[in-house]
Short mmCIF file of C-alpha atoms in Angstrom, two decimals:
data_model
loop_
_atom_site.label_atom_id
_atom_site.label_comp_id
_atom_site.label_asym_id
_atom_site.label_seq_id
_atom_site.Cartn_x
_atom_site.Cartn_y
_atom_site.Cartn_z
CA MET C 58 11.26 16.49 -2.07
CA THR C 59 9.09 13.39 -2.47
CA LYS C 60 5.49 13.38 -3.60
CA ILE C 61 4.16 12.62 -0.10
CA THR C 62 6.27 15.34 1.49
CA SER C 63 5.08 17.88 -1.09
CA ILE C 64 1.44 16.99 -0.61
CA LEU C 65 1.65 17.25 3.16
CA ALA C 66 3.52 20.53 3.01
CA PHE C 67 1.08 22.18 0.60
CA PHE C 68 -1.94 20.74 2.35
CA ILE C 69 -0.72 22.01 5.71
CA LEU C 70 0.02 25.46 4.32
CA SER C 71 -3.53 25.63 3.05
CA LEU C 72 -4.69 25.92 6.62
CA VAL C 73 -2.87 29.23 6.97
CA ALA C 74 -5.04 32.25 6.22
CA VAL C 75 -2.48 35.04 6.63
CA GLN C 76 0.97 34.65 8.17
CA SER C 77 1.24 36.35 11.53
CA SER C 78 4.14 38.71 12.22
CA PHE C 79 4.67 37.19 15.61
CA GLN C 80 3.56 34.17 17.61
CA SER C 81 3.65 32.91 21.16
CA SER C 82 4.29 29.28 22.05
CA PHE C 83 0.69 28.57 21.11
CA ALA C 84 -1.05 31.48 19.46
CA PHE C 85 -4.54 30.23 18.72
CA THR C 86 -7.03 31.82 21.06
CA ASP C 87 -9.97 29.85 19.68
CA VAL C 88 -8.47 26.37 20.20
CA SER C 89 -9.14 25.07 23.68
CA GLY C 90 -6.66 22.84 25.46
CA ASN C 91 -9.58 20.50 26.05
CA SER C 92 -10.24 20.07 22.34
CA LYS C 93 -9.57 16.59 21.01
CA TYR C 94 -7.75 18.27 18.12
CA TYR C 95 -5.48 20.31 20.40
CA GLU C 96 -2.51 17.95 20.09
CA ALA C 97 -2.70 17.94 16.30
CA ILE C 98 -3.15 21.70 15.92
CA SER C 99 -0.56 22.61 18.57
CA GLY C 100 1.85 20.06 17.13
CA LEU C 101 1.63 21.62 13.68
CA GLU C 102 1.83 25.13 15.14
CA SER C 103 4.88 24.35 17.28
CA SER C 104 6.63 23.04 14.16
CA ASP C 105 5.89 26.35 12.38
CA ILE C 106 3.66 24.50 9.92
CA VAL C 107 0.50 26.52 10.64
CA ASP C 108 0.40 30.18 11.68
CA GLY C 109 -3.27 31.02 11.84
CA ASN C 110 -4.75 34.48 11.43
CA PRO C 111 -3.26 37.84 12.50
CA ASP C 112 -5.85 38.08 15.26
CA GLY C 113 -4.54 34.86 16.82
CA THR C 114 -7.38 32.62 15.70
CA PHE C 115 -7.29 29.36 13.79
CA GLU C 116 -11.00 29.13 12.91
CA PRO C 117 -11.00 25.38 13.56
CA ALA C 118 -14.66 24.83 12.71
CA GLU C 119 -14.51 26.47 9.27
CA SER C 120 -14.99 24.13 6.33
CA ILE C 121 -12.93 23.63 3.15
CA ASN C 122 -14.75 23.53 -0.18
CA ARG C 123 -14.05 21.21 -3.08
CA ALA C 124 -12.26 23.76 -5.26
CA GLU C 125 -9.94 24.89 -2.46
CA PHE C 126 -9.10 21.33 -1.48
CA LEU C 127 -8.37 20.28 -5.05
CA LYS C 128 -6.21 23.33 -5.77
CA ILE C 129 -3.92 22.37 -2.88
CA ILE C 130 -3.56 18.79 -4.06
CA VAL C 131 -2.86 19.73 -7.70
CA GLU C 132 -0.36 22.48 -6.90
CA ALA C 133 1.51 20.12 -4.59
CA GLN C 134 2.28 17.66 -7.37
CA TYR C 135 2.23 19.31 -10.78
CA ASN C 136 3.69 22.16 -12.82
CA ASN C 137 2.29 23.85 -15.95
CA ILE C 138 -1.27 23.37 -14.76
CA GLN C 139 -3.72 24.09 -17.57
CA GLY C 140 -7.29 23.18 -18.41
CA SER C 141 -10.70 24.62 -19.16
CA GLY C 142 -14.25 23.73 -20.12
CA CYS C 143 -14.38 20.44 -18.23
CA PHE C 144 -17.63 20.85 -16.27
CA PRO C 145 -20.66 23.03 -17.06
CA ASP C 146 -20.69 24.42 -13.50
CA VAL C 147 -16.98 25.33 -13.47
CA PRO C 148 -16.69 28.86 -14.90
CA ALA C 149 -13.56 30.64 -16.06
CA LYS C 150 -12.43 31.56 -12.55
CA TRP C 151 -9.24 30.95 -10.56
CA PHE C 152 -10.14 27.34 -9.79
CA GLU C 153 -11.07 26.26 -13.34
CA LYS C 154 -7.60 25.15 -14.41
CA TYR C 155 -7.06 23.09 -11.25
CA ILE C 156 -10.33 21.24 -11.56
CA CYS C 157 -9.97 20.59 -15.29
CA PHE C 158 -6.35 19.52 -14.93
CA ALA C 159 -7.29 17.14 -12.12
CA LYS C 160 -10.03 15.67 -14.30
CA SER C 161 -7.58 15.12 -17.16
CA GLU C 162 -5.24 13.32 -14.75
CA GLY C 163 -7.97 11.04 -13.43
CA ILE C 164 -7.89 12.49 -9.92
CA VAL C 165 -11.56 13.56 -10.07
CA ASP C 166 -14.42 12.70 -12.38
CA GLY C 167 -17.29 14.74 -10.97
CA TYR C 168 -20.83 13.67 -10.20
CA ASP C 169 -23.17 11.51 -12.24
CA ASP C 170 -24.88 14.61 -13.67
CA ASN C 171 -21.53 15.80 -15.10
CA THR C 172 -21.14 18.59 -12.53
CA PHE C 173 -18.30 19.24 -10.09
CA ARG C 174 -19.95 21.64 -7.60
CA PRO C 175 -16.76 23.56 -6.73
CA GLY C 176 -18.33 25.66 -3.97
CA ASP C 177 -19.73 22.70 -2.06
CA THR C 178 -18.11 21.65 1.15
CA ILE C 179 -16.03 18.50 0.96
CA SER C 180 -16.78 15.43 3.02
CA LEU C 181 -14.26 13.23 4.76
CA ALA C 182 -14.90 10.50 2.20
CA GLU C 183 -14.47 12.86 -0.77
CA GLY C 184 -11.29 14.36 0.65
CA THR C 185 -9.87 10.93 1.40
CA LYS C 186 -10.66 9.71 -2.12
CA ILE C 187 -9.02 12.75 -3.76
CA LEU C 188 -5.94 12.41 -1.58
CA LEU C 189 -5.53 8.69 -2.31
CA GLU C 190 -6.22 9.12 -6.03
CA SER C 191 -3.64 11.91 -6.24
CA LEU C 192 -1.11 9.53 -4.69
CA ASN C 193 -1.94 7.02 -7.44
CA MET C 194 -3.33 4.60 -4.86
CA LYS C 195 -5.87 3.02 -7.15
CA VAL C 196 -8.43 1.60 -4.76
CA SER C 197 -10.73 -0.99 -6.30
CA PRO C 198 -14.49 -0.90 -5.67
CA VAL C 199 -16.02 -3.56 -3.46
CA GLN C 200 -19.32 -5.10 -4.49
CA ASN C 201 -22.41 -4.41 -2.40
CA THR C 202 -20.78 -1.55 -0.49
CA LYS C 203 -20.83 2.24 -0.69
CA TRP C 204 -18.37 3.81 -3.15
CA TYR C 205 -16.30 5.28 -0.35
CA THR C 206 -15.94 2.09 1.71
CA PRO C 207 -12.61 0.88 0.22
CA TYR C 208 -11.14 4.41 0.41
CA MET C 209 -12.02 4.69 4.07
CA GLN C 210 -10.59 1.23 4.69
CA VAL C 211 -7.28 2.24 3.14
CA ALA C 212 -7.24 5.47 5.16
CA GLU C 213 -7.97 3.54 8.35
CA SER C 214 -5.26 0.99 7.59
CA MET C 215 -2.79 3.87 7.18
CA TYR C 216 -3.99 5.38 10.48
CA LEU C 217 -5.09 8.56 8.72
CA ILE C 218 -8.49 8.66 10.41
CA GLY C 219 -7.10 8.53 13.95
CA ASN C 220 -9.43 10.23 16.41
CA LEU C 221 -11.53 11.85 13.70
CA THR C 222 -15.21 11.07 13.73
CA ASN C 223 -15.36 8.20 11.28
CA ASP C 224 -18.34 9.52 9.37
CA PRO C 225 -17.60 9.49 5.62
CA LYS C 226 -20.40 11.97 4.89
CA LYS C 227 -19.35 14.57 7.46
CA GLU C 228 -18.06 17.90 6.12
CA LEU C 229 -14.31 18.26 6.58
CA THR C 230 -13.34 21.19 8.82
CA ARG C 231 -10.00 22.92 9.32
CA GLU C 232 -9.41 21.20 12.65
CA GLU C 233 -10.25 17.84 11.13
CA ALA C 234 -7.94 18.58 8.21
CA ALA C 235 -5.22 19.40 10.74
CA GLN C 236 -5.83 16.07 12.47
CA LEU C 237 -5.78 14.21 9.15
CA ILE C 238 -2.49 15.87 8.25
CA TYR C 239 -1.03 15.32 11.71
CA ASN C 240 -1.87 11.62 11.45
CA SER C 241 -0.30 11.50 7.98
CA GLN C 242 2.80 13.24 9.26
CA GLU C 243 3.15 10.84 12.16
CA GLU C 244 2.59 7.70 10.12
CA THR C 245 3.75 8.36 6.56
CA MET C 246 6.16 11.32 6.42
CA PRO C 247 9.34 10.08 4.72
CA SER C 248 12.72 10.74 6.24
CA THR C 249 16.24 9.40 5.91
CA PRO C 250 16.69 6.10 7.78
CA THR C 251 19.34 6.11 10.50
CA PRO C 252 21.86 3.28 10.00
CA VAL C 253 22.06 0.87 12.92
CA GLU C 254 24.59 -1.78 13.76
CA PRO C 255 23.31 -5.39 13.79
CA PRO C 256 23.16 -7.14 17.17
CA THR C 257 26.44 -8.67 18.32
CA PRO C 258 26.28 -12.49 18.06
CA THR C 259 26.32 -14.29 21.38
CA GLU C 260 26.59 -17.87 22.49
CA THR C 261 23.57 -17.41 24.75
CA PRO C 262 20.35 -18.46 22.94
CA THR C 263 17.92 -15.60 22.52
CA GLU C 264 14.18 -15.77 22.14
CA THR C 265 12.89 -15.31 18.59
CA PRO C 266 11.03 -11.97 18.45
CA THR C 267 7.33 -12.50 17.93
CA SER C 268 6.28 -8.90 17.66
CA GLY C 269 7.82 -5.72 16.36
CA LEU C 270 7.18 -2.06 15.84
CA PHE C 271 7.84 0.12 12.84
CA ASP C 272 10.44 2.82 13.17
CA GLU C 273 9.55 6.44 12.54
CA GLU C 274 11.51 6.39 9.29
CA TYR C 275 10.98 4.74 5.96
CA THR C 276 12.36 5.03 2.48
CA HIS C 277 10.44 5.91 -0.67
CA LEU C 278 11.12 3.52 -3.55
CA PRO C 279 10.38 5.02 -6.97
CA PRO C 280 8.98 2.93 -9.85
CA GLY C 281 11.46 0.45 -11.25
CA LYS C 282 13.06 -0.29 -7.91
CA TRP C 283 10.67 -3.02 -6.89
CA ASP C 284 8.36 -4.04 -9.74
CA TRP C 285 9.97 -6.31 -12.31
CA ASN C 286 7.27 -5.85 -14.93
CA ASN C 287 8.10 -2.21 -15.68
CA ALA C 288 4.68 -0.80 -14.82
CA ASP C 289 4.74 2.98 -15.10
CA ASN C 290 2.65 3.93 -12.11
CA ASP C 291 3.82 1.73 -9.25
CA PHE C 292 4.21 3.22 -5.80
CA ALA C 293 6.01 1.43 -2.97
CA ASN C 294 7.30 2.28 0.47
CA TYR C 295 9.04 0.12 3.00
CA ARG C 296 9.67 0.93 6.61
CA ASN C 297 12.69 -0.06 8.63
CA PHE C 298 11.95 -2.51 11.39
CA GLU C 299 13.35 -2.57 14.90
CA THR C 300 16.90 -3.86 14.97
CA ASN C 301 15.99 -7.10 16.72
CA ILE C 302 13.58 -8.12 13.94
CA GLY C 303 15.82 -8.35 10.88
CA LYS C 304 16.73 -6.61 7.66
CA PHE C 305 15.52 -6.25 4.07
CA ASN C 306 17.33 -8.03 1.24
CA PRO C 307 16.55 -7.44 -2.45
CA LEU C 308 15.15 -10.36 -4.44
CA LYS C 309 16.54 -10.69 -7.98
CA ASN C 310 15.85 -12.91 -10.96
CA ASN C 311 18.45 -14.78 -13.01
CA ASP C 312 19.18 -11.62 -15.00
CA GLY C 313 20.01 -9.69 -11.86
CA GLU C 314 16.82 -7.59 -12.01
CA GLN C 315 15.18 -6.80 -8.70
CA TYR C 316 11.59 -7.97 -8.38
CA GLY C 317 10.82 -7.66 -4.67
CA TRP C 318 12.06 -7.43 -1.12
CA GLU C 319 12.61 -10.10 1.51
CA LEU C 320 12.70 -9.37 5.22
CA ILE C 321 15.16 -11.76 6.86
CA GLY C 322 14.62 -12.30 10.57
CA ASN C 323 17.55 -12.57 12.95
CA ASN C 324 16.69 -16.22 13.60
CA PRO C 325 16.61 -17.89 10.15
CA ASP C 326 15.85 -21.27 11.73
CA ALA C 327 12.43 -19.93 12.64
CA ILE C 328 11.17 -20.23 9.06
CA GLU C 329 11.90 -23.92 8.44
CA PHE C 330 8.85 -26.04 7.68
CA ASP C 331 8.11 -29.40 6.08
CA GLY C 332 4.41 -29.86 6.85
CA PRO C 333 1.28 -29.41 4.71
CA ALA C 334 -0.36 -26.11 3.86
CA MET C 335 -4.09 -25.40 3.80
CA TYR C 336 -5.77 -24.55 0.49
CA PHE C 337 -9.23 -23.26 -0.32
CA TYR C 338 -10.78 -23.94 -3.72
CA GLY C 339 -14.16 -22.82 -4.90
CA SER C 340 -16.67 -21.97 -7.56
CA SER C 341 -17.69 -18.72 -9.24
CA GLY C 342 -19.71 -16.06 -7.47
CA THR C 343 -19.22 -13.33 -4.93
CA ASP C 344 -18.03 -14.96 -1.73
CA LEU C 345 -17.33 -13.91 1.81
CA ILE C 346 -15.08 -16.20 3.82
CA ASN C 347 -14.32 -15.55 7.48
CA LEU C 348 -11.51 -17.82 8.59
CA GLY C 349 -11.43 -17.84 12.36
CA ALA C 350 -8.96 -18.93 14.98
CA ARG C 351 -6.35 -21.50 13.91
CA GLY C 352 -8.04 -22.38 10.66
CA SER C 353 -11.65 -22.95 11.66
CA ILE C 354 -13.96 -21.81 8.87
CA HIS C 355 -17.13 -19.73 9.06
CA SER C 356 -18.60 -19.36 5.59
CA PHE C 357 -21.18 -16.98 4.15
CA GLY C 358 -22.62 -17.01 0.66
CA ASP C 359 -21.67 -20.22 -1.12
CA GLY C 360 -18.58 -20.50 1.07
CA ASN C 361 -16.04 -20.80 -1.72
CA LEU C 362 -13.37 -18.73 -3.42
CA ALA C 363 -13.13 -18.66 -7.19
CA GLY C 364 -13.75 -16.46 -10.20
CA GLY C 365 -16.11 -14.00 -8.53
CA ASP C 366 -15.34 -10.89 -6.51
CA ASP C 367 -14.15 -12.46 -3.29
CA VAL C 368 -13.92 -11.06 0.21
CA LEU C 369 -11.60 -13.05 2.46
CA VAL C 370 -11.25 -12.25 6.16
CA PHE C 371 -9.02 -14.23 8.49
CA GLU C 372 -7.47 -13.67 11.88
CA GLU C 373 -5.67 -15.63 14.59
CA SER C 374 -4.70 -18.16 11.92
CA TYR C 375 -1.43 -20.04 11.56
CA SER C 376 0.36 -21.72 8.64
CA LEU C 377 -2.14 -20.93 5.92
CA ASP C 378 -2.03 -20.69 2.14
CA PHE C 379 -4.84 -18.53 0.76
CA ARG C 380 -5.49 -18.52 -2.97
CA THR C 381 -8.28 -16.35 -4.28
CA GLY C 382 -9.99 -18.27 -7.03
CA SER C 383 -8.58 -16.48 -10.04
CA SER C 384 -5.13 -17.84 -9.28
CA LEU C 385 -6.60 -21.30 -9.81
CA ASP C 386 -9.25 -21.03 -12.53
CA ASN C 387 -7.70 -18.47 -14.93
CA SER C 388 -10.45 -15.91 -14.31
CA ASP C 389 -9.58 -12.38 -15.41
CA GLN C 390 -12.51 -10.66 -13.71
CA ASP C 391 -11.64 -10.86 -10.03
CA ASP C 392 -11.54 -7.73 -7.89
CA ASP C 393 -10.81 -9.35 -4.56
CA LEU C 394 -10.61 -7.87 -1.08
CA VAL C 395 -8.42 -9.70 1.42
CA ILE C 396 -8.19 -8.63 5.05
CA GLY C 397 -5.68 -10.63 7.07
CA GLY C 398 -4.46 -10.71 10.64
CA CYS C 399 -2.56 -13.36 12.57
CA THR C 400 -1.85 -13.33 16.27
CA PRO C 401 1.86 -13.17 17.19
CA ASN C 402 3.05 -16.66 18.05
CA THR C 403 6.23 -18.60 18.82
CA ASP C 404 5.49 -21.53 16.51
CA THR C 405 8.62 -22.11 14.38
CA SER C 406 7.12 -24.90 12.28
CA PHE C 407 5.94 -23.02 9.24
CA ASP C 408 7.55 -21.66 6.12
CA ILE C 409 7.78 -18.27 4.43
CA GLU C 410 6.04 -19.75 1.36
CA THR C 411 3.32 -21.43 3.42
CA THR C 412 1.65 -18.45 5.04
CA THR C 413 0.83 -17.00 1.64
CA ILE C 414 -1.75 -14.80 -0.02
CA HIS C 415 -2.19 -15.02 -3.79
CA THR C 416 -4.45 -12.41 -5.33
CA GLY C 417 -5.89 -12.79 -8.79
CA PRO C 418 -5.44 -10.78 -12.00
CA GLY C 419 -8.18 -8.30 -11.14
CA SER C 420 -7.71 -5.05 -9.24
CA ASP C 421 -7.29 -6.50 -5.78
CA THR C 422 -7.12 -4.80 -2.40
CA VAL C 423 -5.20 -6.47 0.43
CA PHE C 424 -4.87 -5.35 4.05
CA ILE C 425 -2.40 -7.37 6.10
CA ARG C 426 -1.71 -7.05 9.82
CA ASP C 427 0.59 -9.16 12.00
CA MET C 428 1.41 -11.79 9.37
CA GLU C 429 4.59 -13.52 10.49
CA ARG C 430 6.66 -15.29 7.85
CA ALA C 431 4.30 -14.43 5.00
CA ALA C 432 4.58 -14.27 1.24
CA ILE C 433 2.28 -11.82 -0.54
CA ASP C 434 1.90 -12.30 -4.29
CA ALA C 435 -0.07 -9.45 -5.86
CA GLY C 436 -0.01 -11.15 -9.24
CA ASN C 437 -1.50 -14.42 -10.44
CA GLY C 438 1.46 -16.54 -9.41
CA SER C 439 2.42 -19.55 -7.36
CA ASN C 440 4.23 -18.95 -4.07
CA GLY C 441 5.58 -15.70 -5.46
CA ARG C 442 7.47 -17.29 -8.36
CA THR C 443 7.76 -14.79 -11.18
CA ASP C 444 7.41 -17.30 -13.99
CA SER C 445 3.71 -17.71 -13.11
CA ILE C 446 2.73 -14.04 -12.96
CA ASP C 447 -0.30 -13.24 -15.13
CA PRO C 448 0.65 -10.56 -17.71
CA ASN C 449 -2.88 -9.15 -17.47
CA ASP C 450 -2.73 -8.54 -13.75
CA GLY C 451 -4.75 -5.58 -12.49
CA ASP C 452 -3.97 -2.54 -10.36
CA ASP C 453 -3.46 -3.91 -6.87
CA VAL C 454 -3.22 -2.20 -3.50
CA VAL C 455 -1.38 -3.97 -0.68
CA VAL C 456 -1.10 -2.41 2.78
CA PHE C 457 0.92 -3.97 5.60
CA ARG C 458 0.73 -2.98 9.27
CA GLY C 459 1.91 -4.42 12.56
CA ASN C 460 4.33 -7.30 13.01
CA MET C 461 5.46 -8.62 9.61
CA LEU C 462 8.31 -10.92 10.61
CA ASP C 463 10.04 -12.76 7.73
CA PHE C 464 7.79 -11.90 4.80
CA ARG C 465 8.11 -11.41 1.04
CA PHE C 466 6.14 -9.15 -1.27
CA PHE C 467 5.89 -9.71 -5.03
CA GLY C 468 4.33 -6.96 -7.14
CA GLY C 469 2.04 -7.81 -10.02
CA ASN C 470 1.99 -6.61 -13.60
CA GLY C 471 -0.46 -3.77 -13.07
CA ASP C 472 0.01 -0.31 -11.62
CA ASP C 473 0.37 -1.56 -8.08
CA THR C 474 0.63 0.21 -4.76
CA ALA C 475 2.36 -1.28 -1.73
CA VAL C 476 2.76 0.44 1.63
CA TRP C 477 4.24 -1.21 4.68
#
């Protein structure tokens, strides 16, 4: 059983108060069919994942406190759980070892006053942070934002929020936990990919696919299967694409060691290109760049990318090479945030190494959506070439969603996380 499967299973079981001796097709008398959480709760119940109480109730509006939530997460992933004396407000009760163990593992660190407040209710933001931290998804802080902003962005990019009220400070209820889990199950539950036969070649020209959907299945890749720098805490998943899009091929160095994956589209001619790329250079500082349609630039701050903590946003843009400043000026302080989205298009005149994102050696966060023929370099490299990777690269998070036709991903030297 994989880590994600274990977490979901234990988290779901936490919603069960006492197992009922019998159930109807939908046993919860206190969950209305008009509830916006009905699909999630009934879906989990019909799969025998939640059973509710013996009296047929689910108690959807009841909250989950911090100790209960953390116990579920820790038990899902670890054995030989021990710990004590970690917070002054955590007494020698049933939850002490879970909280202290989680603190020792870096999953939680408590409040600024060195308390944990185990009996407090847990907010959506706090629950999301604990869940992502337990998955070793090391989300970097973003300057001039709330602490929870990058965690919520990752959760949104993974479709975990769904139809939940997107209020980070709201107390998490059982029905909201069910929805969160249902969303996780729909979007991230691993399963065994079903082999498919490639399309039969034909003499009749076919249109190059310009959009694609992810299959339900994806494969978990453990550390060592994708990162060539032997980081100990990497986490990577790749999803299978629809048959008409293409297939994944491993990328290997001269020693035969795998360092990444390449998605090869069914029309290889679509990635030929001999024209110029677009580059953005800059000076130090914290910058926000919004690159609009087809390369037009709308700048805020000093309008440049360089050694500061950069925020780069672009959409509806074609044939672009984005380099956050640290890949150009040898800065080792960058913690960049890149949010990318390109509209699907039929233009065949650009190259897999031209639509490129290079993040710097800091702990970068990258969200990519609908980036056709893209190369993503999470290290401090040049067009994904491994000989230029900075050995001091930080802990990066890269999340892909939507149509990612003909793209390459290169992990950095830190404890990176990639989900696509």
